[in-house]
Coordinates of C-alpha atoms and ligand atoms in Angstrom, one line a residue:
M1 CA 72.9 69.0 67.0
E2 CA 75.5 71.2 66.6
A3 CA 74.1 73.0 69.3
D4 CA 74.2 70.3 71.7
V5 CA 78.1 69.6 70.7
K6 CA 78.5 73.4 71.5
T7 CA 76.7 72.8 75.1
V8 CA 78.8 69.8 75.8
K9 CA 82.0 71.6 75.0
S10 CA 80.9 75.0 76.8
K11 CA 80.0 72.8 80.0
S12 CA 83.1 70.5 80.1
L13 CA 85.2 74.2 79.7
I14 CA 83.0 75.4 83.1
R15 CA 83.5 72.0 84.5
R16 CA 87.3 72.0 84.0
Y17 CA 87.2 75.6 85.4
F18 CA 85.9 74.3 88.4
E19 CA 88.2 71.6 88.9
I20 CA 91.4 73.7 88.9
N21 CA 92.4 74.4 92.4
L22 CA 91.1 77.3 93.4
L23 CA 94.6 78.4 94.6
Y24 CA 96.5 78.2 91.0
K25 CA 93.8 79.9 89.4
I26 CA 94.1 82.9 92.0
L27 CA 98.0 83.1 91.5
A28 CA 97.7 82.8 87.7
G29 CA 95.4 85.7 88.0
L30 CA 97.7 87.7 90.2
I31 CA 100.8 86.8 88.0
L32 CA 99.1 87.6 84.6
G33 CA 97.7 91.0 86.0
A34 CA 101.2 92.0 87.2
V35 CA 102.8 90.9 83.7
F36 CA 100.2 92.5 81.5
G37 CA 100.0 95.6 83.8
A38 CA 103.5 96.1 83.6
I39 CA 103.7 95.8 79.7
F40 CA 100.6 97.9 79.2
Q41 CA 101.4 101.2 81.1
N42 CA 98.8 103.5 81.9
A43 CA 96.6 101.5 79.4
T44 CA 93.2 103.8 80.1
G45 CA 91.2 101.9 78.0
A46 CA 91.9 98.4 79.3
I47 CA 91.7 99.9 82.7
E48 CA 88.1 101.3 82.1
I49 CA 86.9 97.7 80.6
L50 CA 88.7 95.8 83.5
K51 CA 87.7 98.3 86.5
P52 CA 84.3 97.0 86.8
F53 CA 85.3 93.3 87.1
G54 CA 87.5 94.2 89.8
D55 CA 85.1 96.3 91.4
I56 CA 82.5 93.5 91.3
F57 CA 85.0 91.6 93.4
I58 CA 85.5 93.8 96.0
R59 CA 81.8 94.5 96.1
L60 CA 81.1 90.7 96.7
L61 CA 83.5 90.4 99.4
K62 CA 82.0 93.5 101.2
M63 CA 78.8 92.2 100.6
I64 CA 79.0 89.5 103.1
I65 CA 81.0 91.4 105.6
V66 CA 78.4 92.8 108.0
P67 CA 76.1 89.6 108.3
I68 CA 79.5 87.2 108.5
V69 CA 81.3 89.7 111.1
T70 CA 78.0 89.9 113.1
A71 CA 76.6 86.5 112.9
S72 CA 80.5 85.1 113.5
L73 CA 80.8 87.3 116.5
I74 CA 77.7 86.6 118.3
V75 CA 78.0 82.9 117.8
G76 CA 81.8 83.1 118.9
C77 CA 81.0 84.8 121.9
S78 CA 77.8 83.0 122.9
S79 CA 79.3 79.6 122.3
I80 CA 81.6 80.0 125.3
A81 CA 80.1 79.4 128.4
P82 CA 80.6 83.0 130.6
S83 CA 83.2 81.9 132.9
D84 CA 85.6 80.9 130.0
L85 CA 84.6 84.2 127.9
G86 CA 87.0 86.2 130.1
R87 CA 89.9 84.2 129.4
V88 CA 89.7 83.1 125.7
G89 CA 89.2 87.2 125.0
A90 CA 91.9 88.2 127.3
K91 CA 94.3 85.8 125.7
V92 CA 93.4 87.0 122.1
L93 CA 94.1 90.5 123.1
L94 CA 97.4 89.9 124.8
F95 CA 98.7 88.0 121.9
Y96 CA 97.9 90.9 119.7
L97 CA 99.1 93.2 121.8
A98 CA 102.8 91.4 122.1
T99 CA 102.9 90.7 118.3
S100 CA 102.0 94.4 117.9
F101 CA 104.7 95.4 119.8
F102 CA 107.1 93.0 118.5
A103 CA 105.8 94.3 115.1
I104 CA 107.2 98.1 115.7
L105 CA 110.2 97.0 117.0
I106 CA 111.0 95.4 113.5
G107 CA 109.8 98.4 111.9
L108 CA 111.9 100.5 113.5
G109 CA 114.9 98.4 113.5
V110 CA 114.8 97.8 109.7
G111 CA 114.1 101.8 109.0
I112 CA 117.1 102.9 111.5
F113 CA 119.4 99.9 109.9
L114 CA 118.4 100.4 106.4
E115 CA 117.6 104.2 106.5
P116 CA 115.2 104.4 103.5
G117 CA 115.0 108.1 101.7
A118 CA 118.3 109.0 103.5
G119 CA 120.2 111.8 101.1
L120 CA 116.8 112.3 99.1
G121 CA 117.1 115.8 100.3
I122 CA 113.3 116.6 99.6
T123 CA 112.7 120.1 100.0
G124 CA 109.3 122.3 100.2
A125 CA 107.9 122.1 96.5
A126 CA 104.2 123.2 95.7
S127 CA 104.0 120.7 93.1
A128 CA 104.1 117.9 95.5
Q129 CA 101.2 118.4 98.1
A130 CA 99.8 115.7 100.2
K131 CA 96.2 114.9 100.0
A132 CA 94.3 116.9 102.9
A133 CA 93.3 114.0 105.3
N134 CA 92.3 114.3 109.1
A135 CA 93.4 111.3 111.0
P136 CA 91.4 111.1 114.3
S137 CA 92.7 111.7 117.6
M138 CA 93.2 109.1 120.3
S139 CA 90.1 109.9 122.2
Q140 CA 88.0 110.1 118.9
I141 CA 89.1 106.7 118.4
L142 CA 88.0 105.4 121.5
V143 CA 84.8 107.0 121.6
N144 CA 84.2 105.9 118.2
L145 CA 84.0 102.3 119.3
F146 CA 80.7 102.6 120.7
P147 CA 77.5 103.2 118.2
T148 CA 74.6 105.4 119.0
N149 CA 72.7 103.1 116.6
P150 CA 73.7 99.6 115.9
I151 CA 71.8 99.7 112.8
E152 CA 73.2 102.7 111.7
A153 CA 76.6 101.5 112.0
M154 CA 75.9 98.3 110.3
A155 CA 74.3 100.3 107.3
K156 CA 77.6 102.4 107.3
G157 CA 79.6 99.6 107.7
E158 CA 81.5 100.7 110.8
I159 CA 83.3 97.8 111.5
L160 CA 84.5 98.8 115.0
Q161 CA 81.2 99.8 116.0
I162 CA 79.5 96.5 114.6
I163 CA 82.3 94.5 116.7
T164 CA 81.4 96.5 119.9
F165 CA 77.5 95.8 119.5
S166 CA 77.9 92.2 118.8
L167 CA 80.5 91.8 121.7
F168 CA 77.7 93.0 124.1
F169 CA 75.1 91.1 121.7
G170 CA 77.1 87.6 122.0
V171 CA 78.2 87.9 125.6
A172 CA 74.6 88.5 126.9
L173 CA 73.2 85.6 124.7
S174 CA 75.8 83.6 126.4
F175 CA 74.2 84.4 129.9
V176 CA 70.6 83.7 128.4
K177 CA 71.7 80.6 127.0
D178 CA 73.0 79.6 130.3
S179 CA 70.0 80.7 132.1
K180 CA 68.5 78.6 134.9
D181 CA 64.9 79.5 133.7
E182 CA 64.2 77.2 131.1
R183 CA 62.2 79.4 128.8
L184 CA 65.1 81.7 128.4
S185 CA 67.5 79.4 128.0
K186 CA 65.7 77.9 125.3
L187 CA 65.0 81.1 123.8
G188 CA 68.7 81.6 123.8
H189 CA 69.5 78.6 122.0
L190 CA 67.4 79.4 119.4
I191 CA 68.9 82.7 118.6
Y192 CA 72.0 81.0 118.5
D193 CA 70.8 78.4 116.3
V194 CA 69.4 81.4 113.8
F195 CA 73.0 83.2 114.0
D196 CA 74.5 79.7 113.8
G197 CA 72.5 78.9 110.4
I198 CA 73.2 82.6 109.3
N199 CA 77.0 82.1 109.5
H200 CA 77.0 78.7 107.8
I201 CA 74.8 80.5 104.8
M202 CA 77.6 82.9 104.2
F203 CA 80.2 80.6 104.0
K204 CA 78.5 79.1 101.4
V205 CA 78.3 82.1 99.6
V206 CA 81.9 82.8 100.1
G207 CA 82.7 79.7 98.2
W208 CA 80.8 80.8 95.5
I209 CA 82.5 84.2 95.5
M210 CA 86.0 82.5 95.1
Q211 CA 85.4 81.0 92.2
Y212 CA 85.1 84.3 90.7
A213 CA 88.3 85.9 92.6
P214 CA 90.8 84.6 89.7
I215 CA 88.9 86.9 87.2
G216 CA 88.5 89.9 89.8
V217 CA 92.2 89.4 91.0
F218 CA 93.3 89.7 87.3
A219 CA 91.3 92.9 87.0
L220 CA 92.6 94.5 90.3
I221 CA 96.2 93.7 89.6
F222 CA 96.5 94.8 86.3
I223 CA 95.2 98.2 87.1
V224 CA 97.6 98.8 90.0
F225 CA 100.8 97.8 87.8
S226 CA 99.2 99.5 84.6
Q227 CA 99.2 102.9 86.6
Q228 CA 101.7 102.4 89.1
G229 CA 104.5 100.0 87.9
V230 CA 107.0 102.5 86.3
K231 CA 106.7 105.1 89.2
A232 CA 106.9 102.3 91.9
F233 CA 110.2 101.0 90.7
G234 CA 111.7 104.4 90.6
P235 CA 112.9 106.3 93.4
L236 CA 110.9 104.6 96.3
L237 CA 112.6 101.2 95.3
G238 CA 114.4 101.8 98.3
V239 CA 111.2 102.3 101.1
T240 CA 109.4 99.5 99.4
I241 CA 112.2 97.1 99.6
S242 CA 112.7 98.1 103.2
T243 CA 109.1 97.4 103.9
Y244 CA 109.1 94.1 102.6
I245 CA 112.1 93.3 104.4
G246 CA 110.0 94.0 107.7
F247 CA 107.3 92.0 106.7
I248 CA 109.4 89.0 106.0
A249 CA 111.3 89.4 108.9
H250 CA 108.0 89.5 111.0
V251 CA 106.9 86.2 109.4
A252 CA 110.2 84.8 109.8
L253 CA 111.0 85.6 113.7
I254 CA 107.3 86.4 115.5
F255 CA 105.7 83.8 113.3
T256 CA 108.1 80.9 113.4
L257 CA 108.7 81.4 117.3
A258 CA 105.1 81.6 118.0
C259 CA 104.3 78.3 116.1
L260 CA 107.3 76.6 117.9
A261 CA 105.8 77.9 121.2
I262 CA 102.5 75.7 120.5
K263 CA 104.7 73.1 118.9
I264 CA 103.5 73.2 115.3
S265 CA 105.6 73.5 112.1
P266 CA 105.8 77.1 111.2
L267 CA 105.8 75.6 107.3
K268 CA 103.0 74.1 107.9
F269 CA 101.2 77.0 109.2
L270 CA 102.5 79.0 106.1
N271 CA 101.0 76.4 104.2
K272 CA 97.5 76.7 105.7
V273 CA 97.8 80.3 106.0
K274 CA 98.5 81.2 102.2
S275 CA 95.2 81.3 100.9
P276 CA 94.0 84.2 103.1
M277 CA 97.0 85.9 102.8
I278 CA 97.1 85.7 99.1
T279 CA 93.3 87.4 99.1
A280 CA 94.8 90.1 101.5
F281 CA 97.4 90.6 99.2
V282 CA 95.3 91.5 96.2
T283 CA 92.1 93.1 98.0
R284 CA 94.2 94.9 100.5
S285 CA 91.4 94.6 102.9
S286 CA 91.4 93.0 106.0
G287 CA 87.6 92.9 106.4
G288 CA 87.0 91.8 103.0
T289 CA 89.4 88.7 103.8
L290 CA 87.6 87.9 106.9
P291 CA 85.2 85.4 105.2
I292 CA 88.2 83.5 103.7
S293 CA 89.9 83.5 107.0
M294 CA 87.1 82.1 108.8
K295 CA 86.7 79.5 106.5
T296 CA 90.6 78.6 106.6
A297 CA 90.5 78.7 110.3
D298 CA 87.6 76.4 110.4
E299 CA 88.1 73.9 107.7
D300 CA 91.8 73.9 107.4
M301 CA 93.4 74.7 110.6
G302 CA 90.9 72.8 113.0
V303 CA 90.3 76.3 115.3
P304 CA 87.1 75.9 116.9
K305 CA 84.4 78.5 116.0
Q306 CA 84.3 80.0 119.7
I307 CA 88.1 81.2 119.2
Y308 CA 88.2 82.1 115.7
G309 CA 84.8 83.7 115.7
F310 CA 86.2 86.1 118.3
A311 CA 89.6 86.4 117.2
L312 CA 89.5 87.0 113.5
P313 CA 86.8 89.8 113.4
V314 CA 88.5 91.5 116.2
G315 CA 91.9 90.9 114.9
A316 CA 90.7 92.3 111.2
T317 CA 90.1 95.6 113.1
V318 CA 92.6 96.0 115.9
N319 CA 95.5 93.7 115.3
M320 CA 97.7 95.0 112.2
N321 CA 101.2 93.7 112.1
G322 CA 102.0 94.8 108.7
T323 CA 100.5 98.7 109.0
I324 CA 102.5 99.1 111.9
I325 CA 105.6 98.0 110.1
Y326 CA 104.5 100.2 107.4
L327 CA 104.1 103.1 110.0
G328 CA 107.4 102.7 111.4
I329 CA 109.4 102.4 108.1
C330 CA 107.7 105.3 106.4
A331 CA 108.0 107.8 109.2
I332 CA 111.6 106.9 109.3
F333 CA 111.9 107.6 105.5
I334 CA 109.8 110.4 105.5
A335 CA 112.0 112.0 108.1
N336 CA 115.2 110.9 106.2
A337 CA 114.0 112.1 102.9
V338 CA 113.5 115.7 104.4
G339 CA 116.7 115.3 106.4
V340 CA 115.0 115.4 110.1
Q341 CA 117.1 113.4 112.7
L342 CA 114.6 111.6 115.1
D343 CA 115.9 111.2 118.6
M344 CA 115.0 108.7 121.1
G345 CA 111.7 110.4 122.4
A346 CA 110.7 110.6 118.7
K347 CA 111.2 106.9 118.1
L348 CA 109.3 106.1 121.5
T349 CA 106.9 108.2 120.7
I350 CA 106.5 106.5 117.0
I351 CA 106.4 103.4 119.0
L352 CA 103.2 104.4 121.0
T353 CA 101.4 105.9 118.2
A354 CA 101.9 103.2 115.4
V355 CA 100.3 100.8 117.8
L356 CA 97.5 102.7 118.6
A357 CA 97.4 104.1 115.1
A358 CA 97.1 100.5 113.8
V359 CA 94.3 99.6 116.2
G360 CA 92.2 102.7 114.5
T361 CA 93.1 101.7 111.4
A362 CA 89.9 100.4 109.5
G363 CA 90.7 96.7 107.6
V364 CA 90.1 98.6 104.2
P365 CA 92.3 99.5 101.2
G366 CA 94.6 102.7 101.8
A367 CA 93.4 103.2 105.4
G368 CA 97.0 102.9 107.1
A369 CA 97.9 105.8 104.9
I370 CA 95.7 108.0 106.9
M371 CA 97.0 107.1 109.8
L372 CA 100.8 107.6 108.7
L373 CA 99.5 111.2 109.0
M374 CA 98.7 110.9 112.7
V375 CA 102.2 109.3 113.4
L376 CA 104.0 112.1 111.4
E377 CA 102.7 114.7 113.4
S378 CA 102.9 113.1 116.7
V379 CA 106.7 113.5 115.9
G380 CA 106.3 117.2 114.8
L381 CA 106.6 116.2 111.2
K382 CA 103.5 118.5 110.1
V383 CA 102.3 117.8 106.9
E384 CA 101.0 120.7 105.5
S385 CA 100.6 121.9 102.1
G386 CA 103.9 122.9 100.0
S387 CA 106.1 121.7 103.0
A388 CA 109.0 118.9 102.6
V389 CA 107.2 116.6 104.8
A390 CA 103.9 116.7 102.4
A391 CA 106.0 116.1 99.5
A392 CA 107.6 113.2 101.0
Y393 CA 104.4 111.9 102.0
A394 CA 102.8 112.3 98.7
L395 CA 105.4 110.1 97.3
I396 CA 104.3 107.3 99.7
L397 CA 101.2 107.8 98.7
G398 CA 102.0 107.1 94.9
I399 CA 103.1 103.7 96.0
D400 CA 100.7 103.2 98.6
A401 CA 98.8 100.4 96.8
I402 CA 102.0 98.2 96.6
L403 CA 102.8 98.6 100.3
D404 CA 99.5 98.2 101.3
M405 CA 99.2 94.8 99.7
G406 CA 102.2 93.1 101.8
R407 CA 101.0 95.1 104.8
T408 CA 97.1 93.7 104.8
S409 CA 98.8 90.5 103.8
L410 CA 100.7 90.3 107.1
N411 CA 98.0 91.8 109.2
V412 CA 95.8 88.9 108.2
G413 CA 98.4 86.3 108.9
G414 CA 99.0 88.0 112.1
D415 CA 95.2 87.6 112.9
M416 CA 95.3 84.0 112.0
L417 CA 98.2 83.3 113.9
G418 CA 96.6 84.6 116.9
A419 CA 93.7 82.5 116.5
V420 CA 95.5 79.0 115.9
F421 CA 98.0 80.5 119.0
V422 CA 95.1 80.6 121.3
A423 CA 93.2 77.7 120.2
K424 CA 96.3 75.4 120.9
N425 CA 97.1 77.0 124.2
E426 CA 93.7 76.4 125.2
N427 CA 93.7 72.9 124.0
S428 CA 91.2 73.1 121.6
L429 CA 93.0 73.0 118.2
D430 CA 91.9 70.1 116.1
M431 CA 95.3 68.5 115.5
S432 CA 94.1 65.8 113.1
K433 CA 94.2 69.0 110.4
W434 CA 97.9 69.2 111.5
E435 CA 99.3 65.8 110.8
Ligands
LIG1 N1 94.5 97.8 103.9 C1 94.9 97.6 105.5 C2 94.0 96.6 105.9 O1 93.1 96.3 105.5 C3 95.0 98.6 106.3 C4 95.9 99.7 105.7 O2 95.7 100.4 104.9 O3 96.9 99.4 106.5 O4 94.6 95.6 106.7

């Protein structure tokens, strides 16, 4: 009898948990994690206990990336008629290129105006060395887009290569579906249905994973704040604030202008995009957030799957507005910190390399920090061990998690904006979702 009462009680607790709005639960995990993490500095015992909870959340999200990216890109490409595929694809890529360009202008503008790191006067110190990390060259980035073996690319989670293969597969499927030969066309539709089915199954799994998100989020945020809280609010406050001003300026200017251009309310867009943006903020992974972005685009924004199925996976890998702003501001911070003046040529070089570096940045935590090396080297700021540049770079690495949160969030917001923009421009946005 007593056991029965207990079961009823625990059942209603679980039910109550499921009844609370998911976003509130995630926000509660975020705020509580930050507060407790800031209070309990370097709490190694607690970190050890909480780490698996955070790791499991990241692993669950990673678990579904390969199937969801492959299936949705294939379904996305093949549900566009061959004649339309080029147009939608070109529009998406053009939109990403344009917003990337504005992002670096904002990054440089904020950096030049606020001068983070000025007067820091860092000189070479052997104690502050940068991590040895090799940024790939431009031609390497290009060549690496093409897998030698798609199965290997999937096994290794090489997202850019998976995207390339899925694009080939999807476009070919679109032609086979459209074939005049009835047997071929039938086969094409069959394969399409299989991938469409996989897509929907993965969405179901996403829904379940998200119920675990508040716990994973609490653990992840606690660890960041417990390990970095005090350090992050020290001498690097300036660069952190500058970077976040850049992120906010991008939302205020570019998001607003793009929304107004397609006649949807910027506030409504922000309201709808907040769930993927918060997920990106805490997971620090555009790739990991993809399942949530796709679900939001589909269910809350009314973007047709042939557009978001292409725009979001491609965006999660090549369109990184936040990373670009971060690269611009941090390059200026490091130049200022070591007392190097950047001339016009150097600033132009930063523009070009930051945009390209962002394309090559994987949508995983901390990837942008590796690409920062590439931008620094391009303007002659060599990160050699023991040098002043290495010391300044090491400072940035120390707070990278906090900068990564904001930039990943903006990266994902920019992808969602691209999907909505092109859908509206194509007259295929379900406007009943925006009333
Ligand atoms: N974490 C970022 C992302 O996943 C990439 C970066 O480190 O800039 O979008």
